[in-house]
């Protein structure tokens, strides 16, 4: 059975909101004017941030990759108590842990930047003659990963990524402590 993307986005809507908020946060950190934000909508795309064009490659990189960093870290932090409880006690003992589990997992599900973000980095960093070779070397693997993750999402790579971060880091912490 194939689950429609609309249903996944609806169930994991907090992740879409945080994804767009991450773009907006990095725009603010890079002093880029934001013209319009749609945190969530039923459609394609599920959300967006329209902002002025960045004038430096590092600004382009971070505004495009912001959701990966913020969603990954925030999702893991929110999930940590629930994941540790599951690993140690093999159950969720209260509804708050279940809520935190859903919220953290939802946020992790939307950590991958979009193909649109990859296209911006290709056009504005990789193909730009004005950008240094160093920034091209930094951006290229991330662009490749975005495309791999985009194709992989068809095969639930975003779910696998979320599950790995949700359980692997807490598993390591539980077994080290």
PDB file of C-alpha atoms in Angstrom:
ATOM      1  CA  UNK A   1       0.000   0.000   0.000  1.00  0.00           C
ATOM      2  CA  UNK A   2       1.365   3.404  -0.972  1.00  0.00           C
ATOM      3  CA  UNK A   3       0.773   6.201   1.525  1.00  0.00           C
ATOM      4  CA  UNK A   4       0.174   9.541  -0.216  1.00  0.00           C
ATOM      5  CA  UNK A   5       2.632  12.343   0.527  1.00  0.00           C
ATOM      6  CA  UNK A   6      -0.265  14.591   1.533  1.00  0.00           C
ATOM      7  CA  UNK A   7      -1.195  12.197   4.350  1.00  0.00           C
ATOM      8  CA  UNK A   8       2.430  11.962   5.530  1.00  0.00           C
ATOM      9  CA  UNK A   9       2.727  15.759   5.522  1.00  0.00           C
ATOM     10  CA  UNK A  10      -0.537  16.124   7.411  1.00  0.00           C
ATOM     11  CA  UNK A  11       0.501  13.640  10.118  1.00  0.00           C
ATOM     12  CA  UNK A  12       4.000  15.154  10.370  1.00  0.00           C
ATOM     13  CA  UNK A  13       3.010  18.813   9.906  1.00  0.00           C
ATOM     14  CA  UNK A  14       5.180  20.069  12.821  1.00  0.00           C
ATOM     15  CA  UNK A  15       8.215  19.005  10.806  1.00  0.00           C
ATOM     16  CA  UNK A  16       7.077  21.083   7.823  1.00  0.00           C
ATOM     17  CA  UNK A  17       6.567  24.107  10.088  1.00  0.00           C
ATOM     18  CA  UNK A  18      10.030  23.731  11.672  1.00  0.00           C
ATOM     19  CA  UNK A  19      11.580  23.160   8.214  1.00  0.00           C
ATOM     20  CA  UNK A  20      10.242  26.496   6.969  1.00  0.00           C
ATOM     21  CA  UNK A  21      11.039  28.203  10.254  1.00  0.00           C
ATOM     22  CA  UNK A  22      14.643  26.976   9.887  1.00  0.00           C
ATOM     23  CA  UNK A  23      14.866  28.604   6.455  1.00  0.00           C
ATOM     24  CA  UNK A  24      13.475  31.800   7.955  1.00  0.00           C
ATOM     25  CA  UNK A  25      15.864  31.697  10.946  1.00  0.00           C
ATOM     26  CA  UNK A  26      18.875  31.362   8.660  1.00  0.00           C
ATOM     27  CA  UNK A  27      17.583  34.202   6.501  1.00  0.00           C
ATOM     28  CA  UNK A  28      17.430  36.355   9.620  1.00  0.00           C
ATOM     29  CA  UNK A  29      20.921  35.243  10.729  1.00  0.00           C
ATOM     30  CA  UNK A  30      22.247  36.112   7.268  1.00  0.00           C
ATOM     31  CA  UNK A  31      20.439  39.482   7.222  1.00  0.00           C
ATOM     32  CA  UNK A  32      18.276  38.478   4.264  1.00  0.00           C
ATOM     33  CA  UNK A  33      14.904  40.143   3.967  1.00  0.00           C
ATOM     34  CA  UNK A  34      12.024  37.668   4.062  1.00  0.00           C
ATOM     35  CA  UNK A  35       9.141  38.620   1.777  1.00  0.00           C
ATOM     36  CA  UNK A  36       6.677  35.813   2.425  1.00  0.00           C
ATOM     37  CA  UNK A  37       6.430  32.681   4.556  1.00  0.00           C
ATOM     38  CA  UNK A  38       3.935  29.848   4.363  1.00  0.00           C
ATOM     39  CA  UNK A  39       4.637  27.490   7.266  1.00  0.00           C
ATOM     40  CA  UNK A  40       2.164  24.830   6.173  1.00  0.00           C
ATOM     41  CA  UNK A  41      -0.346  24.281   3.427  1.00  0.00           C
ATOM     42  CA  UNK A  42      -2.078  21.306   1.903  1.00  0.00           C
ATOM     43  CA  UNK A  43      -0.386  21.256  -1.461  1.00  0.00           C
ATOM     44  CA  UNK A  44       2.937  21.172  -3.188  1.00  0.00           C
ATOM     45  CA  UNK A  45       5.056  22.564  -1.696  1.00  0.00           C
ATOM     46  CA  UNK A  46       3.823  22.058   1.857  1.00  0.00           C
ATOM     47  CA  UNK A  47       5.479  25.343   2.842  1.00  0.00           C
ATOM     48  CA  UNK A  48       7.940  27.940   1.579  1.00  0.00           C
ATOM     49  CA  UNK A  49      10.003  30.993   2.414  1.00  0.00           C
ATOM     50  CA  UNK A  50      10.513  33.685  -0.205  1.00  0.00           C
ATOM     51  CA  UNK A  51      13.475  35.891   0.574  1.00  0.00           C
ATOM     52  CA  UNK A  52      15.944  38.204  -1.085  1.00  0.00           C
ATOM     53  CA  UNK A  53      18.867  36.633  -2.920  1.00  0.00           C
ATOM     54  CA  UNK A  54      21.970  36.059  -0.820  1.00  0.00           C
ATOM     55  CA  UNK A  55      25.134  37.844  -1.876  1.00  0.00           C
ATOM     56  CA  UNK A  56      27.661  35.423  -0.338  1.00  0.00           C
ATOM     57  CA  UNK A  57      28.087  31.664  -0.850  1.00  0.00           C
ATOM     58  CA  UNK A  58      28.010  30.944   2.884  1.00  0.00           C
ATOM     59  CA  UNK A  59      24.625  32.671   3.134  1.00  0.00           C
ATOM     60  CA  UNK A  60      23.286  30.616   0.228  1.00  0.00           C
ATOM     61  CA  UNK A  61      24.625  27.413   1.772  1.00  0.00           C
ATOM     62  CA  UNK A  62      23.183  28.019   5.243  1.00  0.00           C
ATOM     63  CA  UNK A  63      19.773  29.265   4.095  1.00  0.00           C
ATOM     64  CA  UNK A  64      19.435  26.153   1.929  1.00  0.00           C
ATOM     65  CA  UNK A  65      20.838  23.689   4.481  1.00  0.00           C
ATOM     66  CA  UNK A  66      19.261  25.290   7.573  1.00  0.00           C
ATOM     67  CA  UNK A  67      16.402  22.783   7.862  1.00  0.00           C
ATOM     68  CA  UNK A  68      18.833  19.873   7.817  1.00  0.00           C
ATOM     69  CA  UNK A  69      20.764  21.269  10.767  1.00  0.00           C
ATOM     70  CA  UNK A  70      17.847  22.623  12.809  1.00  0.00           C
ATOM     71  CA  UNK A  71      15.368  19.780  12.185  1.00  0.00           C
ATOM     72  CA  UNK A  72      18.017  17.135  12.902  1.00  0.00           C
ATOM     73  CA  UNK A  73      19.201  18.666  16.166  1.00  0.00           C
ATOM     74  CA  UNK A  74      15.790  19.795  17.423  1.00  0.00           C
ATOM     75  CA  UNK A  75      14.127  16.491  16.508  1.00  0.00           C
ATOM     76  CA  UNK A  76      16.801  14.502  18.366  1.00  0.00           C
ATOM     77  CA  UNK A  77      16.639  16.754  21.443  1.00  0.00           C
ATOM     78  CA  UNK A  78      12.843  16.492  21.635  1.00  0.00           C
ATOM     79  CA  UNK A  79      12.934  12.735  21.079  1.00  0.00           C
ATOM     80  CA  UNK A  80      15.754  12.023  23.501  1.00  0.00           C
ATOM     81  CA  UNK A  81      13.655  11.529  26.671  1.00  0.00           C
ATOM     82  CA  UNK A  82      11.114   9.344  24.881  1.00  0.00           C
ATOM     83  CA  UNK A  83      13.794   7.294  23.110  1.00  0.00           C
ATOM     84  CA  UNK A  84      15.776   6.702  26.286  1.00  0.00           C
ATOM     85  CA  UNK A  85      12.607   5.672  28.126  1.00  0.00           C
ATOM     86  CA  UNK A  86      11.801   3.218  25.341  1.00  0.00           C
ATOM     87  CA  UNK A  87      15.346   1.810  25.328  1.00  0.00           C
ATOM     88  CA  UNK A  88      15.620   1.498  29.105  1.00  0.00           C
ATOM     89  CA  UNK A  89      12.058   0.535  30.109  1.00  0.00           C
ATOM     90  CA  UNK A  90      10.827  -0.861  26.761  1.00  0.00           C
ATOM     91  CA  UNK A  91       7.635   1.210  26.926  1.00  0.00           C
ATOM     92  CA  UNK A  92       6.267   4.712  27.053  1.00  0.00           C
ATOM     93  CA  UNK A  93       5.001   5.293  30.594  1.00  0.00           C
ATOM     94  CA  UNK A  94       3.067   8.513  30.005  1.00  0.00           C
ATOM     95  CA  UNK A  95       1.247  10.379  27.224  1.00  0.00           C
ATOM     96  CA  UNK A  96       3.798  13.212  27.268  1.00  0.00           C
ATOM     97  CA  UNK A  97       6.509  10.817  26.099  1.00  0.00           C
ATOM     98  CA  UNK A  98       4.257   9.620  23.290  1.00  0.00           C
ATOM     99  CA  UNK A  99       3.571  13.226  22.287  1.00  0.00           C
ATOM    100  CA  UNK A 100       7.310  14.066  22.385  1.00  0.00           C
ATOM    101  CA  UNK A 101       8.023  10.964  20.326  1.00  0.00           C
ATOM    102  CA  UNK A 102       5.537  12.003  17.637  1.00  0.00           C
ATOM    103  CA  UNK A 103       6.720  15.628  17.671  1.00  0.00           C
ATOM    104  CA  UNK A 104      10.429  14.792  17.464  1.00  0.00           C
ATOM    105  CA  UNK A 105       9.886  12.151  14.800  1.00  0.00           C
ATOM    106  CA  UNK A 106       7.734  14.565  12.774  1.00  0.00           C
ATOM    107  CA  UNK A 107      10.474  17.177  12.900  1.00  0.00           C
ATOM    108  CA  UNK A 108      13.131  14.652  11.841  1.00  0.00           C
ATOM    109  CA  UNK A 109      10.967  13.491   8.923  1.00  0.00           C
ATOM    110  CA  UNK A 110      11.332  16.935   7.321  1.00  0.00           C
ATOM    111  CA  UNK A 111      15.062  17.501   7.866  1.00  0.00           C
ATOM    112  CA  UNK A 112      16.049  16.955   4.238  1.00  0.00           C
ATOM    113  CA  UNK A 113      16.358  20.120   2.153  1.00  0.00           C
ATOM    114  CA  UNK A 114      14.313  20.153  -1.043  1.00  0.00           C
ATOM    115  CA  UNK A 115      15.460  19.757  -4.637  1.00  0.00           C
ATOM    116  CA  UNK A 116      14.668  23.459  -4.953  1.00  0.00           C
ATOM    117  CA  UNK A 117      17.335  24.139  -2.329  1.00  0.00           C
ATOM    118  CA  UNK A 118      19.787  21.961  -4.264  1.00  0.00           C
ATOM    119  CA  UNK A 119      18.996  23.829  -7.481  1.00  0.00           C
ATOM    120  CA  UNK A 120      19.698  27.154  -5.763  1.00  0.00           C
ATOM    121  CA  UNK A 121      23.077  25.871  -4.559  1.00  0.00           C
ATOM    122  CA  UNK A 122      23.913  24.534  -8.030  1.00  0.00           C
ATOM    123  CA  UNK A 123      23.002  27.796  -9.752  1.00  0.00           C
ATOM    124  CA  UNK A 124      24.349  30.228  -7.157  1.00  0.00           C
ATOM    125  CA  UNK A 125      27.415  28.323  -5.853  1.00  0.00           C
ATOM    126  CA  UNK A 126      28.522  25.459  -8.106  1.00  0.00           C
ATOM    127  CA  UNK A 127      27.943  27.171 -11.462  1.00  0.00           C
ATOM    128  CA  UNK A 128      28.861  30.692 -10.411  1.00  0.00           C
ATOM    129  CA  UNK A 129      32.244  31.884 -11.682  1.00  0.00           C
ATOM    130  CA  UNK A 130      32.330  34.395  -8.805  1.00  0.00           C
ATOM    131  CA  UNK A 131      32.318  31.724  -6.063  1.00  0.00           C
ATOM    132  CA  UNK A 132      35.608  30.330  -4.771  1.00  0.00           C
ATOM    133  CA  UNK A 133      36.640  26.746  -5.379  1.00  0.00           C
ATOM    134  CA  UNK A 134      36.546  26.110  -1.620  1.00  0.00           C
ATOM    135  CA  UNK A 135      32.813  26.863  -1.435  1.00  0.00           C
ATOM    136  CA  UNK A 136      32.180  24.681  -4.478  1.00  0.00           C
ATOM    137  CA  UNK A 137      33.977  21.790  -2.738  1.00  0.00           C
ATOM    138  CA  UNK A 138      31.966  22.364   0.447  1.00  0.00           C
ATOM    139  CA  UNK A 139      28.595  22.653  -1.324  1.00  0.00           C
ATOM    140  CA  UNK A 140      28.952  19.836  -3.896  1.00  0.00           C
ATOM    141  CA  UNK A 141      28.603  16.858  -1.518  1.00  0.00           C
ATOM    142  CA  UNK A 142      25.582  18.474   0.144  1.00  0.00           C
ATOM    143  CA  UNK A 143      23.933  19.009  -3.236  1.00  0.00           C
ATOM    144  CA  UNK A 144      24.580  15.348  -4.045  1.00  0.00           C
ATOM    145  CA  UNK A 145      23.140  14.259  -0.708  1.00  0.00           C
ATOM    146  CA  UNK A 146      20.027  16.371  -1.242  1.00  0.00           C
ATOM    147  CA  UNK A 147      19.370  14.625  -4.561  1.00  0.00           C
ATOM    148  CA  UNK A 148      20.074  11.181  -3.069  1.00  0.00           C
ATOM    149  CA  UNK A 149      17.717  11.949  -0.180  1.00  0.00           C
ATOM    150  CA  UNK A 150      15.085  13.268  -2.576  1.00  0.00           C
ATOM    151  CA  UNK A 151      15.105  10.044  -4.582  1.00  0.00           C
ATOM    152  CA  UNK A 152      15.479   8.028  -1.377  1.00  0.00           C
ATOM    153  CA  UNK A 153      12.350   9.629   0.071  1.00  0.00           C
ATOM    154  CA  UNK A 154      10.384   7.608  -2.484  1.00  0.00           C
ATOM    155  CA  UNK A 155      11.734   4.566  -0.634  1.00  0.00           C
ATOM    156  CA  UNK A 156      11.161   6.123   2.812  1.00  0.00           C
ATOM    157  CA  UNK A 157      14.769   7.247   3.369  1.00  0.00           C
ATOM    158  CA  UNK A 158      13.429  10.175   5.423  1.00  0.00           C
ATOM    159  CA  UNK A 159      11.693   7.643   7.681  1.00  0.00           C
ATOM    160  CA  UNK A 160      14.877   5.552   7.972  1.00  0.00           C
ATOM    161  CA  UNK A 161      16.907   8.698   8.746  1.00  0.00           C
ATOM    162  CA  UNK A 162      14.381   9.719  11.407  1.00  0.00           C
ATOM    163  CA  UNK A 163      14.371   6.275  13.003  1.00  0.00           C
ATOM    164  CA  UNK A 164      18.164   6.108  12.979  1.00  0.00           C
ATOM    165  CA  UNK A 165      18.540   9.469  14.717  1.00  0.00           C
ATOM    166  CA  UNK A 166      15.629   8.742  17.043  1.00  0.00           C
ATOM    167  CA  UNK A 167      17.133   5.499  18.309  1.00  0.00           C
ATOM    168  CA  UNK A 168      20.837   5.358  17.422  1.00  0.00           C
ATOM    169  CA  UNK A 169      22.017   8.395  19.408  1.00  0.00           C
ATOM    170  CA  UNK A 170      19.958   7.459  22.507  1.00  0.00           C
ATOM    171  CA  UNK A 171      21.138   3.837  22.200  1.00  0.00           C
ATOM    172  CA  UNK A 172      24.741   5.028  22.216  1.00  0.00           C
ATOM    173  CA  UNK A 173      24.069   7.280  25.228  1.00  0.00           C
ATOM    174  CA  UNK A 174      22.301   4.500  27.153  1.00  0.00           C
ATOM    175  CA  UNK A 175      25.120   2.034  26.513  1.00  0.00           C
ATOM    176  CA  UNK A 176      27.893   4.503  27.307  1.00  0.00           C
ATOM    177  CA  UNK A 177      26.311   5.691  30.544  1.00  0.00           C
TER     178      UNK A 177
END
